[in-house]
Short mmCIF file of C-alpha atoms and ligand atoms in Angstrom, two decimals:
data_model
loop_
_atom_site.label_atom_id
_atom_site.label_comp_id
_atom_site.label_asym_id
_atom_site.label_seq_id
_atom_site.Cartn_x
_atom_site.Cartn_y
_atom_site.Cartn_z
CA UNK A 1 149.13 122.05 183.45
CA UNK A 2 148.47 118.84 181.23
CA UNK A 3 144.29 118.18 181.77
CA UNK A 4 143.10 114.68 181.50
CA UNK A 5 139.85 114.21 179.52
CA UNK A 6 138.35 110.33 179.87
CA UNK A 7 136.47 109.54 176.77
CA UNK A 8 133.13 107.33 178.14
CA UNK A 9 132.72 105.84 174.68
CA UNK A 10 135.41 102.62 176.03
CA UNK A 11 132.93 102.92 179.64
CA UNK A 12 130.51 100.48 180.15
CA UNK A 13 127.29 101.93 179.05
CA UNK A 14 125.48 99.72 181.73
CA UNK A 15 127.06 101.25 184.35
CA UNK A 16 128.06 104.46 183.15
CA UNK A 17 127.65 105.93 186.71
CA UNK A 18 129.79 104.11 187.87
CA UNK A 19 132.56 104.21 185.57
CA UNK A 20 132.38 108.04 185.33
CA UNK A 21 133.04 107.84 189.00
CA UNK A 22 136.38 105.15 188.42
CA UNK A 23 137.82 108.26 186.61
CA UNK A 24 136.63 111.72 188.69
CA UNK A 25 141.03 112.45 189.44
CA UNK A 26 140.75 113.50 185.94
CA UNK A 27 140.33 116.76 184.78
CA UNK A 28 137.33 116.71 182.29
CA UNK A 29 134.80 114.00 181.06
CA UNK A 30 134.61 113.63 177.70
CA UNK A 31 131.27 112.89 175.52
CA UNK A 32 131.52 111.42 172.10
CA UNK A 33 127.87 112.48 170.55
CA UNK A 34 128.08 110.65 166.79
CA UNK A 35 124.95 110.95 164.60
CA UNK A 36 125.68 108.15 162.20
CA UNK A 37 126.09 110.87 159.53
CA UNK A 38 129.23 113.20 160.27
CA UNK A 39 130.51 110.07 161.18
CA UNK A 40 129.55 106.34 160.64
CA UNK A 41 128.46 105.43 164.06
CA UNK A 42 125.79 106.29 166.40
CA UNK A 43 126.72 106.42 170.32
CA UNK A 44 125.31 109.84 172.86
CA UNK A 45 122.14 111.97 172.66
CA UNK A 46 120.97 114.76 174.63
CA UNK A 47 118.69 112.04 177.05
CA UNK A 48 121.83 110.93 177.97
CA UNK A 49 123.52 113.79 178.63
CA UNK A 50 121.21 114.95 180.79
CA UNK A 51 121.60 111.87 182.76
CA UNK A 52 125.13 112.05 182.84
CA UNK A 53 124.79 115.81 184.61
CA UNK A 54 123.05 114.81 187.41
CA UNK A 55 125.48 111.79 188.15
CA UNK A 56 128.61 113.87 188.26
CA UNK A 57 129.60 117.50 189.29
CA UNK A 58 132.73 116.58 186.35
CA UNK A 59 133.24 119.45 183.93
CA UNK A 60 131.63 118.06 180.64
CA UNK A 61 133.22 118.12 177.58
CA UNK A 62 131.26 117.50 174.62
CA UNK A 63 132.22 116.79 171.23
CA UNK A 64 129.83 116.50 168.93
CA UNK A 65 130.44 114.30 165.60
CA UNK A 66 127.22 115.47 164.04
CA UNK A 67 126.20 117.49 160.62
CA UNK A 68 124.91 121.04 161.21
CA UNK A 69 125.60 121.17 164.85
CA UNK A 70 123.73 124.17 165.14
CA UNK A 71 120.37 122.40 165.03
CA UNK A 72 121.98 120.93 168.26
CA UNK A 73 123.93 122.99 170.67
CA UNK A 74 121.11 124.57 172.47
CA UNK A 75 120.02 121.61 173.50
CA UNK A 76 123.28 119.83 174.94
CA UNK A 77 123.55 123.19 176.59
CA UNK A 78 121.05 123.15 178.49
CA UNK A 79 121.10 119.21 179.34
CA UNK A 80 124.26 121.00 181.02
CA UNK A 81 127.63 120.41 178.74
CA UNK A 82 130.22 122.48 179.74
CA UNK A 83 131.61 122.83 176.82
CA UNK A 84 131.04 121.74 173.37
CA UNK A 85 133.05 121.23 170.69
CA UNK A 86 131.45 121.54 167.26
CA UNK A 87 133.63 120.03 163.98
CA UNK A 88 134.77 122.77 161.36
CA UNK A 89 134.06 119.97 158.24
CA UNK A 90 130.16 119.84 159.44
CA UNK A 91 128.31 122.79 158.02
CA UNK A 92 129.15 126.40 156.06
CA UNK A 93 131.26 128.84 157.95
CA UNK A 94 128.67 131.21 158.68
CA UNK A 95 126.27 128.47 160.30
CA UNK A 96 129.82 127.73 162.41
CA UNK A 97 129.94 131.17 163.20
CA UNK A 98 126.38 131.17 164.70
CA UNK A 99 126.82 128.00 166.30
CA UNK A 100 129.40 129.55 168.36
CA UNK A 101 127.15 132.19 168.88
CA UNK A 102 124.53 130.59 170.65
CA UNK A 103 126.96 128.51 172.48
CA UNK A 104 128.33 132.50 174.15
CA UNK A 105 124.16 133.29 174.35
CA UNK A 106 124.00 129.74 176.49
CA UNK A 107 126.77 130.57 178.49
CA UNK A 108 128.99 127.10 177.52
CA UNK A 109 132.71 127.00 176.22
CA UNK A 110 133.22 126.99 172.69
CA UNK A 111 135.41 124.83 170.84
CA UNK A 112 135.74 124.11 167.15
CA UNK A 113 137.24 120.55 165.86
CA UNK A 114 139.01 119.51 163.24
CA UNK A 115 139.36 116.30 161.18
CA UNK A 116 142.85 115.26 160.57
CA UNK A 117 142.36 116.18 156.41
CA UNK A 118 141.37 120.09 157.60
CA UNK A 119 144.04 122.58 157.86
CA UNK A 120 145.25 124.47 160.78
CA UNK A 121 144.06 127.53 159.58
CA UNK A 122 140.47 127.31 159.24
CA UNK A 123 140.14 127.76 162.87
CA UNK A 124 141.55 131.58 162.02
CA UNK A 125 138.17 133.05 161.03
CA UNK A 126 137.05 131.93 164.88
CA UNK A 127 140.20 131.98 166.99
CA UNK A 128 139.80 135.10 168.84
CA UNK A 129 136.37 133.83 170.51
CA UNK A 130 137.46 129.77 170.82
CA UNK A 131 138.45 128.32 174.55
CA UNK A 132 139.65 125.25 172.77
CA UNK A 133 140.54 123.57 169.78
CA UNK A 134 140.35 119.93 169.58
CA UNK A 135 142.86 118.04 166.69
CA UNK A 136 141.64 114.92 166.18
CA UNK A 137 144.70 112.37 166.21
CA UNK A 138 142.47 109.55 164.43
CA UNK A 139 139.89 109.37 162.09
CA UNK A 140 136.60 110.69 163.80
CA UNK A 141 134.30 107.36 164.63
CA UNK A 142 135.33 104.79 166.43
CA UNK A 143 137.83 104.50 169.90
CA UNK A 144 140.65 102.37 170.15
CA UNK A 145 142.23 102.97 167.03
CA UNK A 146 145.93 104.54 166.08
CA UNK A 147 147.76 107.26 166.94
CA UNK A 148 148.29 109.25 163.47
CA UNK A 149 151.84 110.70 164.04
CA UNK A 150 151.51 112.74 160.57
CA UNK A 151 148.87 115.03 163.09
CA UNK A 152 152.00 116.21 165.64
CA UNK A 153 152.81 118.70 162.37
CA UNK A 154 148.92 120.12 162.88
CA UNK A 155 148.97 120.34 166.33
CA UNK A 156 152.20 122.35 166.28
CA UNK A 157 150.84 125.06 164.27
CA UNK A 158 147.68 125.64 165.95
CA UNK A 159 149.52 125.96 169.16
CA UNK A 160 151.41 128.16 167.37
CA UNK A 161 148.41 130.34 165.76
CA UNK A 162 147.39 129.90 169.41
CA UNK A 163 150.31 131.80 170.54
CA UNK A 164 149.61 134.37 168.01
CA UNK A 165 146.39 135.42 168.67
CA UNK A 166 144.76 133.52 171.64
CA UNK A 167 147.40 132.26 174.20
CA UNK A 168 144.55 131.71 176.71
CA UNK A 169 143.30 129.01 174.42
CA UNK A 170 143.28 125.46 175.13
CA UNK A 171 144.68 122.57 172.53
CA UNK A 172 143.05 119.43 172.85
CA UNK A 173 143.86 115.79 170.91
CA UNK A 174 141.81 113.05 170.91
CA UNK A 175 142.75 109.50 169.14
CA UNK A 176 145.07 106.90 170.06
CA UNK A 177 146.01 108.65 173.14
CA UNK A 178 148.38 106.48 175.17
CA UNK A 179 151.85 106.55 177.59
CA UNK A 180 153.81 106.07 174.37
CA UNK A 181 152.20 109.04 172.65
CA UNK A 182 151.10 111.64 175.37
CA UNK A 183 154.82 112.74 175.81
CA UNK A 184 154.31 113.33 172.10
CA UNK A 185 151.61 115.35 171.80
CA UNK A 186 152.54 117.68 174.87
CA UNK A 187 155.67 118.09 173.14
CA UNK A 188 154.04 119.47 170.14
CA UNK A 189 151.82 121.98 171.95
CA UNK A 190 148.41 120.31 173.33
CA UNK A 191 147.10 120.97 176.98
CA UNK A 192 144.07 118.58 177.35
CA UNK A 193 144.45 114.95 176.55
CA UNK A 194 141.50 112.54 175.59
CA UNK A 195 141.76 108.95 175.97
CA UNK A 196 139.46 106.41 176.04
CA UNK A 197 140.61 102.70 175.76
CA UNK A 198 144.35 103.83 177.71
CA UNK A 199 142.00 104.92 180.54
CA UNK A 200 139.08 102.07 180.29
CA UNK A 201 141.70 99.13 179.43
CA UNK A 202 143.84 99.91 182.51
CA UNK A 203 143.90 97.61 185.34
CA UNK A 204 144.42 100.63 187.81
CA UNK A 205 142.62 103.71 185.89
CA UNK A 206 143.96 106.73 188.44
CA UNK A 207 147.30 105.30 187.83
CA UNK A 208 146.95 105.59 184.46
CA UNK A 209 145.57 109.12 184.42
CA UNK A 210 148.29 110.02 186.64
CA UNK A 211 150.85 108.69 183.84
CA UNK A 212 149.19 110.22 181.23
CA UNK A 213 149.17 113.70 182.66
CA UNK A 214 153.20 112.95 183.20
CA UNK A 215 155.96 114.46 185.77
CA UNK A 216 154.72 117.65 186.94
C1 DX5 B 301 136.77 109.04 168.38
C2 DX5 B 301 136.39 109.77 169.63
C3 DX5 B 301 137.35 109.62 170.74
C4 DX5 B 301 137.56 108.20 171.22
C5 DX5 B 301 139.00 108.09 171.64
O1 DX5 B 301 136.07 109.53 167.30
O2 DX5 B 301 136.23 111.16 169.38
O3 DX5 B 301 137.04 110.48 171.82
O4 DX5 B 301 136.74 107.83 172.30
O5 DX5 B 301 139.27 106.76 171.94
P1 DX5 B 301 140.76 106.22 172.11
O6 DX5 B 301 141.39 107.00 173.21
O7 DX5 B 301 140.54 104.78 172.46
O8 DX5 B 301 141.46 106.41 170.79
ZN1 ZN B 302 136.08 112.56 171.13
#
């Protein structure tokens, strides 16, 4: 089944609750945290997380654009993400390793990210323990940019390590997301689709979830 995942950076921030609530037919509600360091522009902390859980009974995804998430994940645990998704390009493999640690000792999904430059494969030394992998389809940063087609390649081969070793797995993209490139990217293997500005610029938004997501 093809998941839905609403990005809130293209929501109104003034009335976030209620346009979390223009999008609750979708499947997960997705929370762009950006430090202004990872990547050049500040948006989500943990305050407003927090906020966001008591507003919604949505299954929060988090991904979190920020250096050394590990300083981090305890606390957008417990201001009740879901899951969080933590980028492979932001610290040293073995503080990725125990980021994904605590995330198991919090009792949240884990999920590791990747940058369109990293490879498929450096989600190997983690794969067994992930319950998603997100391939970003732009450059990390900003919504409302485009589609990088050159990233169908990556997401075939992680569904395929996916296959491998962790078929359970789920494949996430997130960039440029729209009706013209969803068939796309569920042809190439992903199961959860982000999209911000194709959900937030639509006249009639559970219509254009329900397009998204495609014939089922
Ligand atoms: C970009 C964010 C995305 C963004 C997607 O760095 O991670 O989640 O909101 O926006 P669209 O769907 O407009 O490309
Ligand atoms: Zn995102």
């Amino acid at each position: 089944m093809i998941k839905i995942a609403p990005s809130i950076l293209s929501a109104d921030f003034v009335n976030l609750e209620r346009d979390i609530q223009m999008v609750s037919s979708a499947d997960y509600l997705h929370v762009d945290v950006m430090d202004g360091a990872f990547v050049p522009n500040i948006t989500i902390g943990v305050p407003v997380v927090q906020s966001i859980r008591k507003c919604t009974s949505m299954f929060l995804d988090v991904h979190l654009m920020i250096d050394k998430p590990v300083r981090y994940v305890e606390a957008f645990a417990k201001a009740g993400a879901d899951m969080l998704s933590i980028h492979l390009e932001a610290d040293h493999p073995t503080r990725i390793a125990e980021a994904l640690k605590v995330m198991g000792d919090c009792g949240v999904k884990k999920a590791v990210a990747l940058r369109p430059i990293t490879s498929p494969r450096a989600v190997l030394p983690y794969i067994d323990e992930l319950d998603m992998v997100l391939v970003m389809t732009v450059e990390p940063g900003f919504g409302g940019q485009a589609f990088m087609e050159s990233q169908l390649d990556t997401i075939r081969q992680v569904r395929a390590l996916l296959e491998r070793y962790n078929p359970a797995c789920e494949l996430e993209v997130d960039g440029g997301i729209a009706p013209k490139t969803a068939p796309l990217v569920i042809e190439a293997g992903a199961n959860v689709l982000v999209a911000g500005s194709a959900v937030y610029g639509a006249k009639d938004i559970p219509a254009a979830i329900a397009a998204l997501r495609g014939p089922e």
